[in-house]
Coordinates of C-alpha atoms in Angstrom, one line a residue:
Chain Z
M17 CA 0.0 0.0 0.0
I18 CA 1.2 3.5 -0.8
S19 CA -0.3 6.6 0.5
I20 CA 0.4 10.2 -0.4
E21 CA -0.3 12.7 2.3
Q22 CA -0.5 16.5 1.8
L23 CA 2.3 16.2 -0.8
T24 CA 3.5 19.6 -1.9
K25 CA 6.3 20.5 -4.2
V26 CA 7.4 24.1 -4.8
Y27 CA 10.1 25.1 -7.2
G28 CA 12.0 28.3 -6.6
H29 CA 11.9 30.7 -3.7
G30 CA 10.1 33.9 -2.8
D31 CA 8.4 35.7 -5.7
K32 CA 9.5 33.2 -8.2
A33 CA 8.1 30.2 -6.3
T34 CA 5.9 28.0 -8.4
V35 CA 3.6 25.5 -6.6
V36 CA 3.7 22.4 -8.8
L37 CA 1.9 20.1 -6.5
D38 CA -0.5 21.4 -3.9
R39 CA -1.3 19.2 -0.9
L40 CA -2.1 16.0 -2.8
D41 CA -3.8 13.2 -0.8
F42 CA -4.5 9.8 -2.1
R43 CA -4.0 6.1 -1.3
V44 CA -3.4 3.1 -3.4
D45 CA -4.3 -0.1 -1.6
A46 CA -2.6 -3.5 -2.2
G47 CA -4.1 -5.1 -5.3
E48 CA -5.4 -1.8 -6.7
I49 CA -4.5 0.2 -9.8
F50 CA -4.8 3.9 -9.2
A51 CA -4.5 6.2 -12.2
V52 CA -3.6 9.8 -12.2
V53 CA -4.5 11.7 -15.3
G54 CA -4.1 15.2 -16.4
P55 CA -2.9 17.4 -19.2
S56 CA 0.8 18.1 -19.7
G57 CA 2.0 20.6 -17.3
A58 CA -0.4 19.5 -14.6
G59 CA 2.4 18.2 -12.4
K60 CA 2.3 14.5 -13.3
S61 CA 6.0 14.0 -13.9
T62 CA 6.8 15.9 -10.7
L63 CA 4.4 13.6 -8.8
A64 CA 6.1 10.6 -10.3
Q65 CA 9.5 11.9 -9.2
C66 CA 8.2 12.5 -5.7
V67 CA 6.7 9.1 -5.5
N68 CA 9.7 7.2 -6.6
L69 CA 11.8 9.4 -4.3
L70 CA 13.9 11.0 -6.9
E71 CA 12.7 14.4 -5.8
R72 CA 12.2 15.4 -2.2
P73 CA 8.8 16.9 -1.6
T74 CA 8.7 20.4 -0.1
S75 CA 6.3 19.1 2.4
G76 CA 4.0 16.2 3.0
S77 CA 4.9 12.6 2.8
V78 CA 5.1 9.4 0.8
L79 CA 4.3 6.3 2.9
V80 CA 4.8 2.7 1.8
N81 CA 3.0 0.3 4.1
G82 CA 2.7 3.1 6.7
E83 CA 6.4 3.9 6.7
N84 CA 7.3 7.5 5.8
L85 CA 10.0 7.3 3.1
S86 CA 10.2 11.0 2.1
Q87 CA 12.2 12.2 5.1
L88 CA 15.1 9.8 4.9
G89 CA 18.8 10.6 4.5
E90 CA 20.4 10.1 1.1
R91 CA 21.8 6.6 1.9
Q92 CA 18.6 5.3 3.4
L93 CA 16.7 6.9 0.5
R94 CA 18.7 4.8 -1.9
A95 CA 17.5 1.7 -0.1
A96 CA 14.0 3.0 0.2
R97 CA 13.8 3.5 -3.6
R98 CA 14.2 -0.2 -4.0
R99 CA 10.8 -0.7 -2.4
I100 CA 9.1 1.1 -5.3
G101 CA 9.5 -0.3 -8.8
T102 CA 9.3 2.3 -11.6
I103 CA 8.3 1.7 -15.2
F104 CA 9.6 4.5 -17.3
Q105 CA 8.5 5.6 -20.7
S106 CA 9.8 3.3 -23.4
D107 CA 13.2 5.0 -23.7
G108 CA 14.3 3.7 -20.3
L109 CA 16.4 0.8 -21.5
Y110 CA 20.2 0.8 -21.6
S111 CA 21.0 0.5 -25.3
R112 CA 24.3 -1.3 -24.8
R113 CA 22.8 -4.0 -22.6
T114 CA 20.7 -7.0 -23.6
A115 CA 17.2 -7.5 -22.2
A116 CA 18.5 -9.8 -19.5
Q117 CA 21.3 -7.4 -18.6
N118 CA 18.8 -4.6 -18.4
V119 CA 16.6 -6.6 -16.0
A120 CA 19.6 -7.5 -14.0
L121 CA 20.5 -3.8 -13.3
P122 CA 18.8 -3.3 -9.9
L123 CA 20.2 -6.7 -8.8
E124 CA 23.7 -5.6 -9.9
Y125 CA 23.3 -2.3 -8.0
L126 CA 22.3 -4.2 -4.9
G127 CA 25.3 -6.5 -5.2
V128 CA 23.4 -9.8 -5.7
T129 CA 25.7 -12.7 -6.7
T130 CA 25.8 -13.4 -10.4
A131 CA 24.3 -16.9 -10.1
E132 CA 21.4 -15.6 -8.1
A133 CA 20.9 -12.6 -10.4
K134 CA 20.8 -15.0 -13.4
R135 CA 18.1 -17.1 -11.8
R136 CA 16.0 -14.1 -10.9
V137 CA 16.3 -12.6 -14.3
A138 CA 15.3 -15.8 -16.0
E139 CA 12.3 -15.9 -13.7
L140 CA 11.3 -12.3 -14.4
L141 CA 11.7 -12.6 -18.2
D142 CA 9.5 -15.6 -18.1
R143 CA 7.0 -13.7 -16.0
V144 CA 6.7 -11.1 -18.7
G145 CA 6.8 -13.6 -21.5
L146 CA 10.1 -12.7 -23.0
S147 CA 12.3 -15.7 -22.1
D148 CA 13.2 -16.2 -25.8
R149 CA 14.4 -12.6 -26.1
A150 CA 16.8 -12.6 -23.2
G151 CA 19.9 -12.0 -25.4
H152 CA 18.3 -9.3 -27.6
Y153 CA 19.3 -5.7 -27.4
P154 CA 16.6 -3.0 -27.0
H155 CA 16.8 -2.0 -30.7
Q156 CA 15.9 -5.5 -31.6
L157 CA 12.7 -5.4 -29.6
S158 CA 9.3 -3.9 -30.4
G159 CA 8.0 -1.1 -28.3
G160 CA 5.7 -3.4 -26.3
Q161 CA 8.6 -5.8 -25.7
R162 CA 10.8 -3.1 -24.5
Q163 CA 8.2 -2.0 -22.1
R164 CA 7.9 -5.6 -20.8
V165 CA 11.6 -5.6 -20.2
G166 CA 11.0 -2.3 -18.2
I167 CA 8.3 -4.0 -16.2
A168 CA 10.5 -7.0 -15.4
R169 CA 13.3 -4.7 -14.3
A170 CA 10.9 -2.7 -12.1
L171 CA 9.9 -6.0 -10.4
A172 CA 13.5 -7.3 -10.0
L173 CA 13.7 -6.4 -6.3
R174 CA 10.2 -7.6 -5.4
P175 CA 8.7 -4.2 -4.6
Q176 CA 5.2 -3.9 -3.2
V177 CA 4.5 -0.7 -5.1
L178 CA 4.8 -0.2 -8.8
L179 CA 4.9 3.3 -10.3
S180 CA 4.1 3.5 -14.0
D181 CA 5.2 6.8 -15.4
E182 CA 3.6 7.2 -18.8
A183 CA 4.5 3.6 -19.5
T184 CA 2.1 3.1 -22.3
S185 CA 2.6 6.5 -23.9
G186 CA 3.8 6.2 -27.5
L187 CA 2.8 2.5 -27.8
D188 CA 0.4 1.3 -30.4
P189 CA -3.0 0.2 -29.2
E190 CA -2.2 -3.5 -29.3
S191 CA 1.0 -3.1 -27.3
T192 CA -0.9 -0.9 -24.8
A193 CA -3.5 -3.5 -24.4
S194 CA -1.0 -6.2 -23.8
I195 CA 0.9 -4.1 -21.3
V196 CA -2.3 -3.2 -19.5
S197 CA -3.3 -6.9 -19.2
L198 CA 0.2 -7.7 -17.9
L199 CA -0.1 -5.1 -15.3
K200 CA -3.5 -6.3 -14.1
E201 CA -2.2 -9.9 -14.0
L202 CA 0.8 -8.8 -11.9
R203 CA -1.4 -6.8 -9.6
D204 CA -3.5 -9.9 -9.0
D205 CA -0.6 -12.3 -8.6
L206 CA 1.7 -10.2 -6.6
D207 CA -0.9 -8.1 -4.8
L208 CA 0.9 -4.9 -6.0
S209 CA -0.2 -1.3 -5.5
I210 CA 0.1 0.3 -8.9
L211 CA 0.2 4.0 -9.4
F212 CA -0.5 4.6 -13.1
I213 CA 0.4 8.0 -14.3
T214 CA -0.7 8.8 -17.8
H215 CA -2.4 11.4 -20.1
E216 CA -4.3 8.8 -22.0
M217 CA -8.0 8.6 -20.9
D218 CA -8.8 5.4 -22.8
T219 CA -5.9 3.5 -21.2
V220 CA -7.2 4.6 -17.7
L221 CA -10.5 3.0 -18.6
Q222 CA -8.8 -0.2 -19.4
V223 CA -6.4 -0.4 -16.5
A224 CA -7.5 1.5 -13.4
D225 CA -9.8 0.7 -10.5
A226 CA -9.8 4.3 -9.4
V227 CA -8.6 7.5 -10.9
A228 CA -7.7 11.1 -9.9
R229 CA -7.5 14.1 -12.2
L230 CA -4.6 16.3 -11.7
D231 CA -4.8 19.9 -13.0
H232 CA -2.5 22.7 -12.1
G233 CA -1.1 20.8 -9.2
H234 CA -4.5 20.0 -7.6
I235 CA -6.5 16.9 -7.6
V236 CA -9.7 18.3 -9.0
E237 CA -11.7 15.1 -9.0
S238 CA -11.2 11.5 -8.0
G239 CA -13.1 8.3 -7.4
R240 CA -13.6 4.7 -8.5
I241 CA -13.9 4.5 -12.3
V242 CA -17.3 2.8 -12.2
D243 CA -18.7 5.4 -9.8
L244 CA -17.4 8.2 -12.0
L245 CA -18.8 6.7 -15.1
R246 CA -22.2 6.3 -13.5
D247 CA -22.3 9.9 -12.2
P248 CA -23.8 12.0 -14.9
A249 CA -22.6 15.2 -13.2
S250 CA -18.9 14.1 -13.1
A251 CA -16.7 15.9 -15.5
L252 CA -14.0 13.2 -15.1
G253 CA -16.6 10.5 -15.8
R254 CA -17.6 12.4 -19.0
A255 CA -13.9 12.6 -20.0
L256 CA -13.4 8.9 -19.5
R257 CA -16.2 8.0 -21.8
P258 CA -15.1 7.4 -25.4
A259 CA -16.5 10.3 -27.4
R260 CA -17.4 8.7 -30.8
P261 CA -19.5 10.3 -33.4
H262 CA -23.1 9.0 -33.6
A263 CA -25.9 9.3 -36.1
T264 CA -28.0 12.4 -36.3
P265 CA -31.6 12.3 -35.1
Q266 CA -34.4 12.2 -37.7
L267 CA -36.5 15.2 -38.3
G268 CA -39.1 15.5 -35.6
E269 CA -37.0 13.5 -33.1
T270 CA -35.5 15.0 -30.0
H271 CA -31.9 14.0 -29.2
W272 CA -31.3 12.7 -25.7
F273 CA -28.2 11.5 -24.0
V274 CA -28.7 8.5 -21.7
S275 CA -26.2 7.1 -19.3
Y276 CA -26.2 4.2 -16.8
T277 CA -26.3 5.3 -13.2
S278 CA -26.5 1.9 -11.7
G279 CA -25.6 -1.7 -12.4
A280 CA -29.3 -2.7 -12.4
V281 CA -30.2 -1.4 -15.8
P282 CA -32.1 -4.1 -17.7
A283 CA -30.4 -5.1 -20.9
D284 CA -33.6 -4.5 -22.9
W285 CA -34.0 -0.9 -21.6
V286 CA -34.5 0.5 -25.1
L287 CA -37.6 -1.7 -25.6
R288 CA -38.9 -0.9 -22.2
L289 CA -38.4 2.8 -22.6
A290 CA -40.2 2.7 -25.9
S291 CA -43.1 0.8 -24.6
E292 CA -43.5 2.8 -21.4
L293 CA -43.4 6.1 -23.4
D294 CA -45.5 4.6 -26.1
A295 CA -43.2 6.1 -28.6
P296 CA -40.4 4.8 -30.9
V297 CA -36.9 5.1 -29.6
S298 CA -34.1 5.2 -32.1
V299 CA -30.6 4.3 -31.0
L300 CA -28.1 6.8 -32.6
G301 CA -25.0 5.6 -30.9
A302 CA -24.2 3.6 -27.8
S303 CA -21.4 2.1 -25.8
I304 CA -22.2 -0.6 -23.3
E305 CA -19.4 -2.4 -21.6
T306 CA -18.2 -3.8 -18.4
V307 CA -15.5 -2.0 -16.5
A308 CA -14.0 -4.0 -13.6
G309 CA -16.9 -6.4 -13.9
Q310 CA -19.6 -3.7 -13.7
T311 CA -21.8 -2.7 -16.5
V312 CA -21.6 0.9 -17.6
G313 CA -22.7 2.5 -20.7
H314 CA -24.2 5.5 -22.4
A315 CA -26.3 6.1 -25.5
S316 CA -27.5 8.8 -27.8
I317 CA -31.2 8.2 -28.6
G318 CA -33.8 10.0 -30.7
V319 CA -37.3 10.1 -29.4
R320 CA -40.4 11.4 -31.2
A321 CA -42.4 14.2 -29.5
V322 CA -42.7 13.1 -25.9
D323 CA -43.0 14.9 -22.6
P324 CA -39.4 15.5 -21.4
A325 CA -40.4 15.1 -17.7
L326 CA -42.0 11.7 -18.4
L327 CA -38.9 10.5 -20.3
I328 CA -36.6 11.6 -17.5
E329 CA -38.7 9.9 -14.9
T330 CA -39.1 6.7 -16.9
A331 CA -35.4 6.5 -17.6
R332 CA -34.7 7.1 -13.9
R333 CA -36.8 4.1 -13.0
L334 CA -34.7 2.0 -15.4
G335 CA -31.5 3.2 -13.7
L336 CA -30.6 5.6 -16.4
D337 CA -29.9 9.3 -16.5
A338 CA -31.5 11.1 -19.4
R339 CA -30.8 14.6 -20.6
P340 CA -31.6 16.5 -23.8
V341 CA -28.7 17.2 -26.1
P342 CA -28.4 20.4 -28.1
E343 CA -27.2 19.4 -31.5
D344 CA -23.9 21.1 -31.1
P345 CA -23.1 24.2 -29.1
E346 CA -22.9 26.5 -32.0
A347 CA -26.1 25.3 -33.5
A348 CA -27.7 25.5 -30.1
A349 CA -26.7 29.1 -29.7
L350 CA -28.0 29.8 -33.1
A351 CA -31.2 28.0 -32.2
D352 CA -31.5 30.1 -29.1
R353 CA -31.0 33.2 -31.2
S354 CA -33.5 32.2 -33.8
A355 CA -36.0 31.3 -31.0
E356 CA -35.6 34.8 -29.6
E357 CA -35.9 36.4 -33.0
S358 CA -39.0 34.4 -33.8
S359 CA -40.6 35.4 -30.5
R360 CA -39.9 39.0 -31.5
T361 CA -41.3 38.6 -35.0
S362 CA -44.4 36.9 -33.7
D363 CA -44.9 39.7 -31.1
G364 CA -45.2 42.4 -33.6
G365 CA -44.2 43.7 -37.0
R366 CA -41.1 42.4 -38.6
S367 CA -38.0 44.1 -37.6
T368 CA -35.6 45.4 -40.3
S369 CA -33.3 42.4 -39.8
A370 CA -36.1 40.0 -40.5
D371 CA -35.0 37.4 -42.9
A372 CA -36.4 34.6 -45.0
S373 CA -36.0 31.8 -42.5
A374 CA -37.3 33.6 -39.5
P375 CA -41.0 33.1 -40.3
A376 CA -40.3 29.4 -40.7
A377 CA -38.8 29.2 -37.3
A378 CA -41.5 31.5 -35.8
G379 CA -44.3 29.2 -36.6
D380 CA -42.4 26.1 -35.5
T381 CA -43.3 24.9 -32.0
A382 CA -41.5 21.6 -32.6
P383 CA -38.7 20.5 -30.2
A384 CA -35.1 21.6 -30.3
A385 CA -34.1 19.2 -33.0
S386 CA -36.2 20.7 -35.7
I387 CA -35.3 24.2 -34.6
S388 CA -31.7 23.4 -34.9
S389 CA -32.3 21.8 -38.3
T390 CA -33.1 25.3 -39.5
A391 CA -29.9 26.6 -38.1
P392 CA -27.7 25.8 -41.1
A393 CA -30.1 27.7 -43.3
L394 CA -30.1 30.6 -40.8
E395 CA -26.3 30.6 -40.7
R396 CA -26.2 30.9 -44.5
V397 CA -28.5 33.8 -44.5
V398 CA -26.9 35.6 -41.6
Chain N
M87 CA 93.6 26.6 -32.0
S88 CA 93.5 27.7 -35.6
A89 CA 94.5 24.2 -36.7
A90 CA 91.5 22.9 -34.8
L91 CA 89.3 25.4 -36.5
S92 CA 90.5 24.6 -39.9
V93 CA 89.9 20.9 -39.2
L94 CA 86.4 21.7 -38.2
A95 CA 85.9 23.8 -41.3
T96 CA 87.1 21.0 -43.5
G97 CA 84.8 18.6 -41.6
I98 CA 81.8 20.8 -42.3
R99 CA 82.7 21.2 -45.9
T100 CA 83.0 17.5 -46.3
A101 CA 79.8 17.0 -44.4
L102 CA 78.0 19.4 -46.8
P103 CA 78.5 17.9 -50.2
T104 CA 76.3 19.1 -53.1
N105 CA 74.1 16.1 -52.3
N106 CA 73.8 15.6 -48.6
N107 CA 70.4 13.7 -48.7
V108 CA 70.0 10.5 -46.8
P109 CA 70.2 7.6 -49.3
I110 CA 66.8 5.9 -49.9
A111 CA 68.1 2.6 -48.6
E112 CA 68.9 4.2 -45.3
I113 CA 65.5 5.9 -44.9
P114 CA 63.7 3.0 -43.2
A115 CA 66.5 2.8 -40.6
L116 CA 66.0 6.5 -39.9
V117 CA 62.2 6.6 -40.0
F118 CA 61.0 3.5 -38.3
P119 CA 62.8 3.9 -35.0
A120 CA 61.4 7.4 -35.1
L121 CA 57.9 6.0 -35.6
I122 CA 58.4 3.7 -32.6
D123 CA 59.4 6.8 -30.6
T124 CA 56.3 8.6 -31.7
L125 CA 54.1 5.7 -30.8
I126 CA 55.7 5.3 -27.4
M127 CA 55.3 9.0 -26.7
V128 CA 51.6 9.1 -27.9
G129 CA 50.9 5.8 -26.1
I130 CA 52.2 7.0 -22.8
V131 CA 50.4 10.3 -23.2
M132 CA 47.1 8.7 -24.1
V133 CA 47.2 6.2 -21.2
I134 CA 47.5 9.2 -18.8
V135 CA 45.0 11.2 -20.7
V136 CA 42.4 8.5 -20.4
L137 CA 43.1 7.7 -16.8
V138 CA 42.7 11.4 -15.9
G139 CA 40.4 12.7 -18.6
V140 CA 37.5 10.2 -18.1
P141 CA 37.0 10.8 -14.4
L142 CA 37.6 14.5 -14.9
G143 CA 35.1 14.7 -17.8
A144 CA 32.5 12.8 -15.8
L145 CA 33.1 15.1 -12.8
V146 CA 32.7 18.2 -14.9
H147 CA 29.6 16.8 -16.4
N148 CA 28.0 16.0 -13.1
L149 CA 29.0 19.2 -11.4
A150 CA 27.0 21.1 -13.9
R151 CA 23.4 22.1 -13.3
G152 CA 21.2 19.0 -13.2
G153 CA 24.2 16.7 -12.6
L154 CA 24.6 14.2 -9.9
F155 CA 26.9 16.4 -7.7
E156 CA 25.5 19.8 -8.8
N157 CA 28.0 22.5 -7.7
P158 CA 28.0 25.5 -10.0
A159 CA 31.0 27.2 -8.4
L160 CA 33.3 24.2 -8.6
H161 CA 32.0 23.5 -12.1
Q162 CA 32.8 27.0 -13.2
S163 CA 36.4 26.9 -11.8
I164 CA 37.3 23.5 -13.3
S165 CA 35.7 24.5 -16.5
W166 CA 37.8 27.6 -16.7
I167 CA 41.0 25.7 -16.0
V168 CA 40.1 23.2 -18.8
S169 CA 39.3 26.1 -21.1
I170 CA 42.7 27.7 -20.5
G171 CA 44.4 24.5 -21.3
R172 CA 42.3 24.2 -24.5
S173 CA 42.8 27.8 -25.7
L174 CA 46.7 27.9 -25.8
P175 CA 48.2 26.7 -29.1
F176 CA 50.3 23.7 -28.4
L177 CA 53.6 25.3 -29.3
I178 CA 53.0 28.2 -26.9
L179 CA 51.7 25.9 -24.2
M180 CA 54.9 23.8 -24.6
A181 CA 57.2 26.7 -24.4
S182 CA 55.4 28.4 -21.5
I183 CA 55.5 25.5 -19.2
V184 CA 59.2 24.6 -19.7
P185 CA 60.0 25.4 -16.0
F186 CA 57.2 23.1 -14.9
T187 CA 58.4 20.4 -17.3
R188 CA 61.9 20.7 -16.0
F189 CA 60.6 20.5 -12.4
I190 CA 58.7 17.2 -13.2
T191 CA 61.2 15.5 -15.5
G192 CA 64.5 17.2 -14.8
T193 CA 65.0 18.0 -18.4
N194 CA 63.5 20.1 -21.1
I195 CA 64.4 18.0 -24.1
G196 CA 63.6 14.5 -25.3
I197 CA 60.5 12.3 -25.0
A198 CA 60.0 12.8 -21.3
A199 CA 60.0 16.5 -21.7
A200 CA 57.5 16.3 -24.6
V201 CA 55.1 14.1 -22.7
V202 CA 54.4 16.7 -20.0
P203 CA 52.9 19.4 -22.2
M204 CA 51.2 16.7 -24.4
V205 CA 49.5 15.3 -21.3
I206 CA 48.3 18.7 -20.2
A207 CA 46.9 19.5 -23.7
G208 CA 45.5 16.0 -24.1
I209 CA 43.7 16.0 -20.7
A210 CA 42.1 19.4 -21.4
F211 CA 41.0 18.1 -24.8
F212 CA 39.7 14.7 -23.6
T213 CA 37.8 16.2 -20.6
R214 CA 35.7 18.2 -23.0
I215 CA 35.2 15.2 -25.3
V216 CA 34.0 13.0 -22.3
E217 CA 31.8 15.8 -21.0
N218 CA 30.2 16.2 -24.5
S219 CA 29.7 12.5 -24.9
L220 CA 28.0 12.2 -21.5
R221 CA 25.7 15.0 -22.5
G222 CA 24.4 12.9 -25.3
V223 CA 23.1 10.2 -23.0
S224 CA 19.4 10.3 -22.3
P225 CA 18.8 11.8 -18.8
T226 CA 16.1 9.1 -18.3
L227 CA 18.8 6.5 -17.9
V228 CA 20.2 8.4 -14.9
R229 CA 16.7 8.4 -13.4
V230 CA 16.3 4.7 -14.1
A231 CA 19.5 4.0 -12.3
R232 CA 18.6 6.2 -9.3
A233 CA 15.2 4.7 -9.1
S234 CA 16.8 1.2 -9.2
G235 CA 18.8 2.1 -6.1
A236 CA 22.2 2.8 -7.7
S237 CA 24.9 4.7 -5.8
P238 CA 26.4 7.8 -7.5
L239 CA 29.4 5.9 -8.7
Q240 CA 27.3 3.1 -10.1
I241 CA 25.2 5.7 -11.9
V242 CA 28.3 7.3 -13.5
R243 CA 29.7 3.9 -14.5
T244 CA 26.5 2.2 -15.8
A245 CA 24.1 4.9 -16.9
Q246 CA 26.6 7.5 -18.1
L247 CA 30.1 6.2 -19.1
S248 CA 28.9 2.8 -20.4
E249 CA 26.1 4.3 -22.5
A250 CA 28.4 7.0 -23.9
L251 CA 31.2 4.5 -24.6
P252 CA 30.9 4.6 -28.4
A253 CA 31.0 8.4 -28.4
I254 CA 33.9 8.3 -26.0
I255 CA 35.9 5.9 -28.2
G256 CA 35.1 8.1 -31.2
G257 CA 36.4 11.1 -29.3
L258 CA 39.5 9.1 -28.2
T259 CA 40.3 8.5 -31.8
I260 CA 40.2 12.2 -32.6
N261 CA 42.2 12.9 -29.5
T262 CA 44.9 10.3 -30.4
I263 CA 45.3 11.8 -33.8
A264 CA 45.6 15.2 -32.3
M265 CA 48.3 13.9 -30.1
I266 CA 50.3 12.5 -33.0
E267 CA 50.1 15.9 -34.5
Y268 CA 51.3 17.4 -31.2
S269 CA 54.2 14.9 -31.0
A270 CA 55.4 16.3 -34.3
I271 CA 55.3 19.8 -32.9
A272 CA 57.1 18.5 -29.9
G273 CA 59.8 17.3 -32.3
T274 CA 60.9 20.9 -32.6
I275 CA 62.2 20.8 -29.0
G276 CA 64.1 17.6 -29.8
A277 CA 61.5 15.3 -28.5
G278 CA 62.4 12.6 -31.0
G279 CA 60.0 10.7 -33.1
I280 CA 58.7 11.3 -36.6
G281 CA 58.3 15.0 -36.0
Y282 CA 61.9 15.4 -35.1
V283 CA 63.0 13.6 -38.3
A284 CA 60.7 15.7 -40.4
V285 CA 62.0 18.9 -38.9
T286 CA 65.7 18.2 -38.8
Y287 CA 66.0 16.3 -42.1
G288 CA 63.1 17.4 -44.2
Y289 CA 62.9 21.0 -43.1
Q290 CA 66.3 22.1 -42.0
R291 CA 68.3 20.0 -44.5
F292 CA 65.8 20.3 -47.4
D293 CA 65.8 16.5 -47.7
N294 CA 62.6 16.0 -49.7
T295 CA 62.8 12.3 -49.7
V296 CA 62.9 12.1 -45.9
M297 CA 60.1 14.7 -45.8
L298 CA 58.0 12.6 -48.1
A299 CA 58.7 9.4 -46.1
T300 CA 57.6 11.1 -42.9
I301 CA 54.5 12.4 -44.5
I302 CA 53.6 8.9 -45.8
I303 CA 54.3 7.4 -42.4
L304 CA 52.2 10.0 -40.6
V305 CA 49.3 9.6 -43.1
A306 CA 49.4 5.8 -42.7
T307 CA 49.6 6.1 -38.9
V308 CA 46.6 8.4 -38.7
A309 CA 44.6 6.4 -41.1
T310 CA 45.3 3.2 -39.1
V311 CA 44.3 4.9 -35.8
Q312 CA 41.1 6.2 -37.5
L313 CA 40.3 2.8 -38.9
L314 CA 40.9 1.1 -35.6
G315 CA 38.8 3.7 -33.8
D316 CA 35.9 3.3 -36.2
R317 CA 36.1 -0.5 -35.7
L318 CA 36.0 -0.2 -32.0
V319 CA 33.1 2.2 -32.1
R320 CA 31.2 -0.2 -34.1
L321 CA 32.0 -3.1 -31.8
A322 CA 30.8 -1.0 -28.9
T323 CA 27.5 -0.1 -30.5
P324 CA 25.0 -3.1 -30.6
H325 CA 22.9 -1.2 -33.2
A326 CA 25.9 -0.9 -35.6
R327 CA 27.4 -4.2 -34.8
E328 CA 24.5 -5.9 -36.5
R329 CA 25.0 -4.2 -39.8
Q330 CA 28.5 -5.5 -39.9
P331 CA 27.9 -8.0 -42.7
R332 CA 27.6 -5.5 -45.5
R333 CA 24.7 -6.3 -47.7
A334 CA 22.6 -8.3 -45.3
K335 CA 20.3 -5.5 -44.2
S336 CA 18.1 -7.8 -42.1
M337 CA 15.8 -5.9 -39.8
P338 CA 15.0 -7.5 -36.4
V339 CA 11.6 -9.2 -36.5
P340 CA 9.4 -7.7 -33.8
G341 CA 7.2 -10.5 -32.6

């Protein structure tokens, strides 16, 4: 288990001081993968360097199994670093050493006898599935294989905590997936606490049990992945969902965004929703999957003229959160404007700016979707 | 007295015939021992240069900002001393440290006397080469070593010097060739070696054949050193070693 308590890192002094990390607090239990995401410049790499004790925090502490490692002297610090395995980005291998020699590095530094190191290295390479590549140099390995060597090396001294610092960045999706499943496997077999620092949201979804978002040195949001995905109000949950394009609603349909808020959503919810509303429901786009064994999902649906309150209530009973979607922000703004204009024109005589499409919009009491469908035309005229 | 002078004058006259050139058959006997002298001189110099230059280069590199033993003040002072050593033309360096050379070796002529200024110039040169080679190593590797629990000396050895070895060998080749050149300059103070032969026979006695012979020997020596250096660099670089068999451009199969 590793816990971070009130971790603060400030660079510079006085007026020039920059707070890179501001009182961070989180804990990664044994057998858990905790991801920290954030844009570049958020403080991720500084956090990594504080966690693997390469940088001394300005204040606060890093505790491994309850033992404070951040206030040690240089010599003890060197020993303490061995308790945290670090997987670096893929350029972390020594180019003049073979895979086996790279894995042996921490053992060599520790002064383990050659015979014992050899045995341990063979064991580690076997663990990451690279026994047949022991004598290969880094340039002879693929990106994913290099990263496996990095993982084997991080595990050489049997740490209880693994820190992955952008370990999958720059890898192709297949290699990323294989590294992710290896990490999960290792977590289960060795009961590791894994801190996974990355900027890739989709990798977080694949690998992590819990996640925190770091922005400007603060943790702005954190929680278990499933909880975040099921919380329609969560910005981090929204960011974690894959945003893929979906079909556009038919004319006369309103566009709704539906997301799972519990695990008890019946698999045939589309049918049930349609029958309870007594209106056809078209699925425009959907993603239903299990994350950590829990079903999560979201969908874009089109519904023909229906009472919004009834739809929201029905969806809620099915364990879903439903909310109307403006077509796209720009069109929505235009729709708002055209709605305003139409109310003005319907109030009284046409204003001088009245244009051809305004009357069409004015008479239209149909839902947002059809209003917004006039938006492109409006745009062209305006 | 006058008799003695006249004998000397006759001697000089007989020693300066119209053709006083060394006969071609005798050139190898003149040039090859001189080549051996040069190689000994450069060899001794390079051993000392490597023994001092590698640690000094690593020290300078790691005293700099972001290094393992960051110490800007000390870095500045050592850097200045090295720069002074680098900025003096060798001939001037050699002449200016004669008292020091005499203090160390007890003489100011011959191989021993030439070695002292060559070592000083060589160390200054090689320190910069090592420093520059270390700068080319990815800083991630130092972080990897630190995170793996390496001591500072282990870091310098494994993450810095070992990774920079091909670059250092390449620099060593350049440095050795520069030292062969310096040994020729040192020949002017009677240091012996190829440079001495070139100056006394080729330059002062206008013996073009000897001059040509020394030039050929020097070119061959430098070419050999370069070839050897290139070979060693290739051997030290796993990436290049693979391409050794010329046409077989087989790429590794990522599986």
